[in-house]
Tab-separated table of C-alpha atoms in Angstrom:
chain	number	residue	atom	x	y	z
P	97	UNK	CA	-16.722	13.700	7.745
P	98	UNK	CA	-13.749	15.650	6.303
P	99	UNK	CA	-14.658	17.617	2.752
P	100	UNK	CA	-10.360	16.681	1.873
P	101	UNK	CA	-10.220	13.010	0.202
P	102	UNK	CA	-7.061	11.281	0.907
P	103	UNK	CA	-5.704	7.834	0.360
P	104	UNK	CA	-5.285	6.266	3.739
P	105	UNK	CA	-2.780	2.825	3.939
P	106	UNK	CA	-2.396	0.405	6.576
P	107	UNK	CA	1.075	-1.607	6.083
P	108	UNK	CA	1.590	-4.718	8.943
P	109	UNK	CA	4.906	-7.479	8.969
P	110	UNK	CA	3.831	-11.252	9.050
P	111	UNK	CA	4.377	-13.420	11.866
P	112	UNK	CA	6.104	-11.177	13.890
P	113	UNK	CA	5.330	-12.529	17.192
P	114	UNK	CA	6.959	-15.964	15.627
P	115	UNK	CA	9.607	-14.319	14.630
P	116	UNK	CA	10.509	-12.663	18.207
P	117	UNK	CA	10.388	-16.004	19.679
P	118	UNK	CA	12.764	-17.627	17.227
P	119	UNK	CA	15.438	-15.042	17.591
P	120	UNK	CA	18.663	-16.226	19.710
P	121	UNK	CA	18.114	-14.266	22.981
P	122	UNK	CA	18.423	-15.081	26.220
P	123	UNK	CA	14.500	-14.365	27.167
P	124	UNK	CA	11.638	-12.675	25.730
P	125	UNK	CA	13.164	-9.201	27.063
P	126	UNK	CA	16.575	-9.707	24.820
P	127	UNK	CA	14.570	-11.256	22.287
P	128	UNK	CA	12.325	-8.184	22.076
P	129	UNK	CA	15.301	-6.137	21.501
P	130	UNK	CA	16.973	-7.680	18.722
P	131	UNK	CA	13.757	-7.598	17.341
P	132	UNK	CA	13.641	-4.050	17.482
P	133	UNK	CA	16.998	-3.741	15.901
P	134	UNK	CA	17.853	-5.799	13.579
P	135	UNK	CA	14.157	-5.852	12.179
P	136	UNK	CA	11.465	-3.189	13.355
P	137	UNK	CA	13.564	-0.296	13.190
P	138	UNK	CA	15.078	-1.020	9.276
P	139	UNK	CA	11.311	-1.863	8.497
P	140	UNK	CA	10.074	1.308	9.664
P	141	UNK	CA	13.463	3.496	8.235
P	142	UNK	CA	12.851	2.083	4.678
P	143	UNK	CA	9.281	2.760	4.872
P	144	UNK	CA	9.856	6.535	5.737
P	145	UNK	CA	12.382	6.728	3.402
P	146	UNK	CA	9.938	5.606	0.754
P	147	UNK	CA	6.457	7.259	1.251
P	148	UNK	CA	8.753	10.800	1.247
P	149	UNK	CA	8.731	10.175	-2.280
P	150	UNK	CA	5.494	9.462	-3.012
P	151	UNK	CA	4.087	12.877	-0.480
P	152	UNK	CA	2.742	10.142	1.827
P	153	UNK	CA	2.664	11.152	5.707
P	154	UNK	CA	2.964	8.874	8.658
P	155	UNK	CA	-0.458	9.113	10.894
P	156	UNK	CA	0.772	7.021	13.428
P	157	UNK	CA	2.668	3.119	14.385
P	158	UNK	CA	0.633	1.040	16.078
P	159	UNK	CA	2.848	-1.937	17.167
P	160	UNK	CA	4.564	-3.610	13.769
P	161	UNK	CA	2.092	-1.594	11.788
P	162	UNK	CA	1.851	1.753	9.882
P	163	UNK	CA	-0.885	3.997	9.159
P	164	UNK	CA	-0.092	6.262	6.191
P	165	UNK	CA	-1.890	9.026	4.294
P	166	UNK	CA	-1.497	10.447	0.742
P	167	UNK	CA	-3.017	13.204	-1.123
P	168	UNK	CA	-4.196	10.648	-3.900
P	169	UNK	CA	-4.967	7.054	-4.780
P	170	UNK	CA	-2.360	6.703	-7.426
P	171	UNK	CA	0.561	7.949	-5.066
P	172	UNK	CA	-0.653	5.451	-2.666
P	173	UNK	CA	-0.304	2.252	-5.059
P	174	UNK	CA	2.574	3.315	-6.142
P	175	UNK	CA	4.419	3.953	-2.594
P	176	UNK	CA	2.528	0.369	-1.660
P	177	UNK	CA	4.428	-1.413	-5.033
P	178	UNK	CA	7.880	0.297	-4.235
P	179	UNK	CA	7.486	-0.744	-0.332
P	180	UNK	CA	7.087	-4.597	-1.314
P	181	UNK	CA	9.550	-4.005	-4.292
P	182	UNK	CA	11.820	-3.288	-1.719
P	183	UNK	CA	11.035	-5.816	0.938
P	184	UNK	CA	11.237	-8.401	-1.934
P	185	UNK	CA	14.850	-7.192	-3.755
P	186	UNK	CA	16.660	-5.843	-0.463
P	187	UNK	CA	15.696	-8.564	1.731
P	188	UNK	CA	15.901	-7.881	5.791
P	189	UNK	CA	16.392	-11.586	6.993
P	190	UNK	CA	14.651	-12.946	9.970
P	191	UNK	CA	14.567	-16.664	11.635
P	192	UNK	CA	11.634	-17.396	9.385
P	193	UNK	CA	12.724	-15.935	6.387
P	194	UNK	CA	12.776	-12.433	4.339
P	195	UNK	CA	10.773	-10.196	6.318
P	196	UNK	CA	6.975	-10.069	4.170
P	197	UNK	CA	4.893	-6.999	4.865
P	198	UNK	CA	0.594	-6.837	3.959
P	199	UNK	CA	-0.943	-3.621	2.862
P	200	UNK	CA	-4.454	-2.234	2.758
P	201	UNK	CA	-5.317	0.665	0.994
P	202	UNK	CA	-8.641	2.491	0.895
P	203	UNK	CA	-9.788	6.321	-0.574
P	204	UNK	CA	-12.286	8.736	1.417
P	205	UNK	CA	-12.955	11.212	3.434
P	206	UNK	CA	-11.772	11.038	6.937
P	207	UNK	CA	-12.673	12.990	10.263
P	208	UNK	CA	-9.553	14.856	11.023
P	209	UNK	CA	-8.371	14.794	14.825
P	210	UNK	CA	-4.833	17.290	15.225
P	211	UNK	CA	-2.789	15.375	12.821
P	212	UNK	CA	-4.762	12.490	13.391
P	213	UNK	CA	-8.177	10.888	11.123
P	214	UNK	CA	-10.716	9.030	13.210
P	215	UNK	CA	-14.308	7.358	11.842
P	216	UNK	CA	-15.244	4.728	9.330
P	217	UNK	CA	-13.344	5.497	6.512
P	218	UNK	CA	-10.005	4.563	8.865
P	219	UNK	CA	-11.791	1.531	9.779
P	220	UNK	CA	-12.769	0.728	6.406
P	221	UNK	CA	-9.124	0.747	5.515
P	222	UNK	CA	-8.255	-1.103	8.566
P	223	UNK	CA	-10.694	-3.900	7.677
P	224	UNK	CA	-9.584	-4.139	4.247
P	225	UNK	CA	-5.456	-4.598	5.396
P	226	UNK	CA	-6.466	-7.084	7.684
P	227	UNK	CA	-7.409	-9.185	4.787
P	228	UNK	CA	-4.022	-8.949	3.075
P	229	UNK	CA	-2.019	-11.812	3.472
P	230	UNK	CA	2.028	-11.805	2.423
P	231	UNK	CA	3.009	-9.470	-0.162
P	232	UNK	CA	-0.320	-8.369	-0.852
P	233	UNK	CA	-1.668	-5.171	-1.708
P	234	UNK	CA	-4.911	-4.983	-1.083
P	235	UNK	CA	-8.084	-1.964	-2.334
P	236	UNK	CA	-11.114	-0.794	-1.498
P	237	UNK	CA	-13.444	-0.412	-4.469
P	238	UNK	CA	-13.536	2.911	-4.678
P	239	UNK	CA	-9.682	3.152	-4.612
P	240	UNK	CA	-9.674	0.389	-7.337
P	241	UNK	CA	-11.903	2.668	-9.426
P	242	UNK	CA	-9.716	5.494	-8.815
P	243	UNK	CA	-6.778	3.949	-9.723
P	244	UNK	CA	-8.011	2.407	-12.800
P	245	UNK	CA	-8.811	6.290	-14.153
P	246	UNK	CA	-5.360	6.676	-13.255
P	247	UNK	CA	-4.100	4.421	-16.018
P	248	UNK	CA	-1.264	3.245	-13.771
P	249	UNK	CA	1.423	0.982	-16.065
P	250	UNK	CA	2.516	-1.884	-14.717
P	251	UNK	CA	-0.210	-3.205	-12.826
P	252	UNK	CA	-3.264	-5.322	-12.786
P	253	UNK	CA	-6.403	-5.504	-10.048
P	254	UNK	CA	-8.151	-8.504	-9.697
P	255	UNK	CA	-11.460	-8.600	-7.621
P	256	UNK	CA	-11.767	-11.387	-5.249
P	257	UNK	CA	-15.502	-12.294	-4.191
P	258	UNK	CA	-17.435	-9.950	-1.596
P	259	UNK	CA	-16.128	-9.772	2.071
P	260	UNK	CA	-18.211	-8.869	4.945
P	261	UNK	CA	-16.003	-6.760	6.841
P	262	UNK	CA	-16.997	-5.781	10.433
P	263	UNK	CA	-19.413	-2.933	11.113
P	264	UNK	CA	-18.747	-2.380	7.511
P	265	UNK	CA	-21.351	-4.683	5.511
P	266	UNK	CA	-20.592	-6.987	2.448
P	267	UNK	CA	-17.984	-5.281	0.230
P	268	UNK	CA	-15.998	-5.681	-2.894
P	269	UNK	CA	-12.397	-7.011	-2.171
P	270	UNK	CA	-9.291	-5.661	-5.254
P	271	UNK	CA	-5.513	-7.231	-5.449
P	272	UNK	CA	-3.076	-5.000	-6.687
P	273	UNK	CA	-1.130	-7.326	-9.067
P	274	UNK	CA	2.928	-6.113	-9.526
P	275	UNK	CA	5.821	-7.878	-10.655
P	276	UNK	CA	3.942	-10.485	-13.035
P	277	UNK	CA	2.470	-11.950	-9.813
P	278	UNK	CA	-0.215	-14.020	-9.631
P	279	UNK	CA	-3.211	-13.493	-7.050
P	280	UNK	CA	-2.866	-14.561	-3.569
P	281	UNK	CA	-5.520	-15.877	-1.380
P	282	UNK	CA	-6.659	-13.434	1.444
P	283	UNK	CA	-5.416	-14.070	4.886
P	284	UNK	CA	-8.975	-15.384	5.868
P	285	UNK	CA	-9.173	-18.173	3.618
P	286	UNK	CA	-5.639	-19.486	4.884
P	287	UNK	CA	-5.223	-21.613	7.982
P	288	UNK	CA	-3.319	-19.979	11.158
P	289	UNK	CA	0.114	-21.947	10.817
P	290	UNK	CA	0.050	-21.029	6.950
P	291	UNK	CA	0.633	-17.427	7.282
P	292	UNK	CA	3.834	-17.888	7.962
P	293	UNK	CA	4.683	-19.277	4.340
P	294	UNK	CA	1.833	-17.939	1.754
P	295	UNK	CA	3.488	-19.169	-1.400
P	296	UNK	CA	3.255	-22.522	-0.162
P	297	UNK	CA	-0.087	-22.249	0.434
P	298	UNK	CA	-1.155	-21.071	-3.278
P	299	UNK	CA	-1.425	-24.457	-4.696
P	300	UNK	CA	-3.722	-25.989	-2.082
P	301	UNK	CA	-6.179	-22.921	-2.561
P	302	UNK	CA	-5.769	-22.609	-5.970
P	303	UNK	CA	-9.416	-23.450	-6.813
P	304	UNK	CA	-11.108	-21.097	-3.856
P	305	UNK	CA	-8.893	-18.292	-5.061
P	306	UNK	CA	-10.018	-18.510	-8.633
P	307	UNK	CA	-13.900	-18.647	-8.012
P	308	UNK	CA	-13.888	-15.237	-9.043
P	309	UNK	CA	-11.075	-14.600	-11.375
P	310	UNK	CA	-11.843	-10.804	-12.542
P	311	UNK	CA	-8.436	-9.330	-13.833
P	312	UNK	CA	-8.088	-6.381	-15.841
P	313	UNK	CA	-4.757	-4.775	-17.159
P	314	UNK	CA	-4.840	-1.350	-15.791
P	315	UNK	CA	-2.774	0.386	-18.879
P	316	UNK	CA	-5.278	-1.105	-21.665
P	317	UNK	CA	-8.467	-0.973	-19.980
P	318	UNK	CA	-10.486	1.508	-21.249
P	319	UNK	CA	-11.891	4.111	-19.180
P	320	UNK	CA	-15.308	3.329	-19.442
P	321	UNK	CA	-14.985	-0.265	-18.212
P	322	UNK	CA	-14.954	-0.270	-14.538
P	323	UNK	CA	-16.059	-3.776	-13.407
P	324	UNK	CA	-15.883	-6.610	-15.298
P	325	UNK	CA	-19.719	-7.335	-14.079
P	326	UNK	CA	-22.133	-7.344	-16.570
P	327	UNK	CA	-24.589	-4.611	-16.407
P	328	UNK	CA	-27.707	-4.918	-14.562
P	329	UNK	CA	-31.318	-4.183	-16.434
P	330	UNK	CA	-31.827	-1.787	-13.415
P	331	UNK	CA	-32.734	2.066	-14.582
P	332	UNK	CA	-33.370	4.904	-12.648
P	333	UNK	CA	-34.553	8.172	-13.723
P	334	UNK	CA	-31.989	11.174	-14.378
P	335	UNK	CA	-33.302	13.163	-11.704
P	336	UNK	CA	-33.401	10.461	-9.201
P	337	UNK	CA	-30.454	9.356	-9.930
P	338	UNK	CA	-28.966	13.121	-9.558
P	339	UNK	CA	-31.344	13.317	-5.563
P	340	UNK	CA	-29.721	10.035	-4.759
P	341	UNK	CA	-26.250	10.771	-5.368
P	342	UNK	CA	-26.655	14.355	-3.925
P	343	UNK	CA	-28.170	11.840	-0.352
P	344	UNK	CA	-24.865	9.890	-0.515
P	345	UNK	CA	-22.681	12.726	-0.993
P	346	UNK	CA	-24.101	14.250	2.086
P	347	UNK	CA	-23.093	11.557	3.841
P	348	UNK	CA	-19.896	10.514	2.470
P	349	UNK	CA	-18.577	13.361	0.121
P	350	UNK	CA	-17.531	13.470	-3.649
P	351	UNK	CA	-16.647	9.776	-3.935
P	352	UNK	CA	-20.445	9.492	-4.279
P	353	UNK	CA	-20.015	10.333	-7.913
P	354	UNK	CA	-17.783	7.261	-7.899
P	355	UNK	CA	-20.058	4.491	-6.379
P	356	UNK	CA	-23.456	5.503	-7.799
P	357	UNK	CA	-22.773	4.402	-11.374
P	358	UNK	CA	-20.571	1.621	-10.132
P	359	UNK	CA	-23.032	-0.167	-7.750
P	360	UNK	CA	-25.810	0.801	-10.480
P	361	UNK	CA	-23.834	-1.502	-12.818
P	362	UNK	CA	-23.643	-4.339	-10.243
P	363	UNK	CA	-27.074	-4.701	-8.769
P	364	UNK	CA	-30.675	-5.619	-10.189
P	365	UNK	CA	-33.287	-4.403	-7.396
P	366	UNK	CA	-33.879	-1.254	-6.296
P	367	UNK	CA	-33.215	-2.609	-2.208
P	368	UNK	CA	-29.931	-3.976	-3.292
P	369	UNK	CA	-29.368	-0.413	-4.673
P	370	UNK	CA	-30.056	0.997	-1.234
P	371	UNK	CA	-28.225	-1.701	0.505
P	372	UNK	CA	-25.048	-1.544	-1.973
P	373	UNK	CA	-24.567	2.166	-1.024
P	374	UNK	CA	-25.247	1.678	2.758
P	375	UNK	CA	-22.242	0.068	3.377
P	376	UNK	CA	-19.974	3.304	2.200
P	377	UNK	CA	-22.560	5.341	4.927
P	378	UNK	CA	-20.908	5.329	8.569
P	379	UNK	CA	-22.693	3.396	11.291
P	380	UNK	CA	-24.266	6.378	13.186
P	381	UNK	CA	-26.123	7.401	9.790
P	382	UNK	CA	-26.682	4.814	8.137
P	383	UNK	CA	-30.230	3.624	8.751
P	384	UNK	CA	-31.129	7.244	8.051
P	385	UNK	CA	-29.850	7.142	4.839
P	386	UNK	CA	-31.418	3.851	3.642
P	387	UNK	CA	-34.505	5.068	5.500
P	388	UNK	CA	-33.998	8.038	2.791
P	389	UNK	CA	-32.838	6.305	0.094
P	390	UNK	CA	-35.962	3.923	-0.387
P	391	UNK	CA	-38.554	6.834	0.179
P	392	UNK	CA	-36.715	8.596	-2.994
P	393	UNK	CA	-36.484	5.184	-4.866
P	394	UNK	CA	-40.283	4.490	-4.459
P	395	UNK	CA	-41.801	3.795	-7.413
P	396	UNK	CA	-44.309	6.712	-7.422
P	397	UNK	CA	-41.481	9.204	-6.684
P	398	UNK	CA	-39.880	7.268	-10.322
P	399	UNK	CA	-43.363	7.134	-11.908
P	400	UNK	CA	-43.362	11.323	-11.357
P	401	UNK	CA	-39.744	11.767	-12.398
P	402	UNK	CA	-40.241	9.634	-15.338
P	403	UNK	CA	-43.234	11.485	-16.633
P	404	UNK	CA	-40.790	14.153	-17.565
P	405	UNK	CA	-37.723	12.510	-18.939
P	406	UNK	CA	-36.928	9.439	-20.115
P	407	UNK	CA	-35.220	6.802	-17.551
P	408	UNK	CA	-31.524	6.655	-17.741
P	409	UNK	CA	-29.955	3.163	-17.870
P	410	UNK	CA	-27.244	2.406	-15.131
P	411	UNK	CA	-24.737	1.783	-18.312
P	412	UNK	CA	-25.374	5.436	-19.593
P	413	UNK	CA	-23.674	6.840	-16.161
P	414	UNK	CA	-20.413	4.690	-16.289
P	415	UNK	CA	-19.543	6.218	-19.847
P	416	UNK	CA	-20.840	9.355	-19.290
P	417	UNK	CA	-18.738	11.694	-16.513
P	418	UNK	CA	-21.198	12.508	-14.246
P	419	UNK	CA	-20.171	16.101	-14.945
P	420	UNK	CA	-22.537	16.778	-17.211
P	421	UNK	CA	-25.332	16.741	-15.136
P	422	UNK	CA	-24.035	19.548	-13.629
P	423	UNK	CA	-24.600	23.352	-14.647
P	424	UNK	CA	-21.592	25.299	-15.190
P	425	UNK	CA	-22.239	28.431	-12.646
P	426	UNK	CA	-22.382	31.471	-15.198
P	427	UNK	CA	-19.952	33.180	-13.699
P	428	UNK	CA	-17.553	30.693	-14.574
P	429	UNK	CA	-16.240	29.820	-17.886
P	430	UNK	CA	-16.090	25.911	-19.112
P	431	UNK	CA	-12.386	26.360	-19.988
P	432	UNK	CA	-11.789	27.334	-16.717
P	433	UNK	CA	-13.314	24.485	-14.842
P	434	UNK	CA	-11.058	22.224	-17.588
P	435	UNK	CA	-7.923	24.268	-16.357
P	436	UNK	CA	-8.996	23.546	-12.372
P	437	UNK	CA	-9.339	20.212	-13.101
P	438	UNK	CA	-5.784	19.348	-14.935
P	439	UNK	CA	-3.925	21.416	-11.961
P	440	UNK	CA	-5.596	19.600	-9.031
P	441	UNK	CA	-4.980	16.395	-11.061
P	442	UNK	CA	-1.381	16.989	-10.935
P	443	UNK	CA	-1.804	16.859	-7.188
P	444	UNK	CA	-4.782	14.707	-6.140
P	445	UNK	CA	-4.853	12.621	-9.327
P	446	UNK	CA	-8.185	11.219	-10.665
P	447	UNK	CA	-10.092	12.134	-7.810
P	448	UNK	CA	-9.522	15.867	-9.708
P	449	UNK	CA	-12.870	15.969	-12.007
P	450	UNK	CA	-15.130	14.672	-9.515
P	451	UNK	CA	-14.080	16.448	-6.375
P	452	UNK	CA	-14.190	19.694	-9.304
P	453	UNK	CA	-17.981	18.337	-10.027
P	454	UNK	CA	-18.885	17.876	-6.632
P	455	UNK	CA	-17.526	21.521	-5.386
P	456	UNK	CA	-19.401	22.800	-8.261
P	457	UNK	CA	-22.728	21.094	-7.780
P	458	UNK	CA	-22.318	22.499	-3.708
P	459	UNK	CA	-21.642	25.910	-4.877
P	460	UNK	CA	-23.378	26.785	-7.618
P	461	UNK	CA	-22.626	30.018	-7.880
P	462	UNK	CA	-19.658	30.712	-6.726
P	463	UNK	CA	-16.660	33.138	-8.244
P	464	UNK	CA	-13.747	31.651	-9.755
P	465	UNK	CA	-12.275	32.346	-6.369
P	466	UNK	CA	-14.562	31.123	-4.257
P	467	UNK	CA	-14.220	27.681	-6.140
P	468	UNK	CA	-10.427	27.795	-6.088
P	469	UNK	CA	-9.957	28.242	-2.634
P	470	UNK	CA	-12.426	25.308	-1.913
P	471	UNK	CA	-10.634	23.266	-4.476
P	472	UNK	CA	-7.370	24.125	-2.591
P	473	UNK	CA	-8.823	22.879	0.879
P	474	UNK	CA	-8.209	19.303	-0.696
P	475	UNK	CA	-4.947	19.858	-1.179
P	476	UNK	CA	-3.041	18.630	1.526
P	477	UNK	CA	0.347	20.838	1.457
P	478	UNK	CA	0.136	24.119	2.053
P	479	UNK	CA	2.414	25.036	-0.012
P	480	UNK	CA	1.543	23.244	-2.921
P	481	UNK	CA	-2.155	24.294	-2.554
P	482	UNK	CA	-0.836	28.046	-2.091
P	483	UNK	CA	1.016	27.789	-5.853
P	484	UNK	CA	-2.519	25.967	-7.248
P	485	UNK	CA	-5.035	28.919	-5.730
P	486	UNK	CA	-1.878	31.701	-7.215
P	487	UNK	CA	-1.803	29.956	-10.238
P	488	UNK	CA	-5.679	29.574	-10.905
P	489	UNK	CA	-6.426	32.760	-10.071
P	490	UNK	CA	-3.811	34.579	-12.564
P	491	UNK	CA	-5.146	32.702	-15.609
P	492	UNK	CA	-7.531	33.898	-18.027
P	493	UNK	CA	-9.798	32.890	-20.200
């Protein structure tokens, strides 16, 4: 696992084998090529043209499909919005239609390989784009969460009901709502020979689609509200609550801070607790971690804990920043840790205050420097995280 947290996207075109086979060649070799013409190659020009303004980076194509980074969530869903926008106002016309495109977007902490990411956290993103049917825009929870911090206008998520995504486990599914639309149904409740035309098919799954209807406007939500679940009467002890999201961090990084409190609000048993975060846990680890996670939930270990402080209710972490559970190292002044977080914001967006917290918590003593140049390792232009470590380290208190 990589310490830098980046926004990874996965964009694919619909029906694009269809579409080769209706164009007007010859054979499947001429067809191929006009294919790659008059329809890959604008596809994949506007899309670079795009994500350049939004600091995205190309990873890689793999067939019709891109894999795309950025340095934040809120970059990402924006890029996503204006590479639909675009596919939807400037149409590229194909024998089936305006060319659609899905997208998948999910937040974490990759294993680098050269300029390359390899591990779960690309399949997790994988898994969630291969949901998205036409148009679509698709998140991960965490990036949902994320993005909702960001207070992006314009846009609404709504939560579709639990997917179990390969080698993943049962997750939370988000649609990124633009343009007024309405929510689409996910490429898996849609019949093969009705992916070609998803509008059509609306109607027909109109009452699957809106078992779950969960939309929030992301401009007036407030802060605080980050699911739309009722909380759970589950409570956990400050200090186990502070052990168990130091055991996920370990295994996943700072978005532990993220999906502690939010799976707290969602669950009522202390295995569903265990089995809720195990899903965000690669493959390779992950028994160990439940394995861990249930010895440090057991109720003698909360009986101990509680004899000492009163238990925390799961609702007291979502409006509280987990921040505050963290010393401030002495040699570092509060105003200074405010100052490192509104920089890296400007960069990374939301992901600023906990990735701060979590660097923090890791370090505990460290020197203004020593946090600022692990800060700027989650930057991920050189440049830019050159000017952020010069300009932290010239102001004063």
């Amino acid at each position: 696992m990589s310490d830098r947290v980046i926004a990874m996207m996965f964009t694919d075109l619909v029906s694009s084998t269809a579409i080769k086979l209706k164009l007007p060649g010859a054979d499947i070799n001429t067809n191929n090529h006009l294919y790659r013409d008059t329809i890959l190659m604008p596809h994949r020009q506007r899309v670079l043209e795009i994500i350049n303004a939004y600091d995205g980076r190309k990873v890689e194509t793999i067939g019709d499909a891109f894999f795309l980074v950025f340095p934040n969530p809120v970059d990402a869903v924006e890029c996503a919005v204006a590479i639909q926008q675009s596919h939807i106002s400037d149409q590229i016309p194909t024998p089936l239609g305006p060319l659609q495109v899905t997208i998948g977007i999910h937040t974490g902490s990759p294993i680098p390989d050269d300029d390359r990411f390899i591990g779960h956290e690309v399949d997790y993103a994988a898994r969630i784009a291969a949901l998205a049917s036409a148009e679509q825009i698709l998140l991960s929870e965490v990036t949902a969460v994320l993005v909702r911090q960001g207070r992006v206008s314009g846009l609404t998520l709504h939560r579709h009901e639990d997917r179990d995504l390969k080698g993943i486990g049962p997750v939370p599914i988000f649609e990124l709502l633009y343009n007024n639309k309405q929510p689409q149904p996910l490429k898996d409740r849609l019949k093969p020979q009705e992916y070609k035309n998803v509008e059509a098919a609306i109607p027909i799954y109109q009452n699957a689609l809106f078992t779950q209807t969960e939309t929030e406007n992301l401009t007036n939500q407030p802060a605080s509200e980050v699911a739309n679940h009722p909380a759970s009467n589950l409570t956990i002890p400050t200090e186990i609550h502070q052990q168990l999201q130091t055991l996920l961090a370990n295994h996943i990084g700072p978005m532990a801070s993220l999906l502690l409190p939010q799976a707290l609000q969602e669950v009522s048993t202390l295995p569903d607790l265990v089995n809720r975060l195990a899903v965000y846990v690669p493959d390779t680890c992950r028994q160990q971690f439940q394995s861990e996670a249930k010895a440090l939930l057991k109720p003698s270990n909360q009986a101990s804990s509680a004899t000492n402080q009163n238990p925390v209710n799961s609702k007291s972490h979502i409006s509280q920043p987990v921040a505050k559970t963290h010393a401030i190292p002495a040699t570092i002044e509060a105003s200074f840790l405010q100052i490192c977080e509104r920089e890296l914001a400007k960069l990374i967006g939301p992901m600023a205050k906990f990735i701060v917290q979590e660097t923090i918590s890791k370090q505990p003593n460290s020197s203004r420097k020593q946090l600022v140049e692990a800060l700027a390792k989650q930057i991920p232009t050189p440049q830019k995280a050159q000017e952020f470590s010069r300009k932290l380290l010239s102001e004063k208190s």
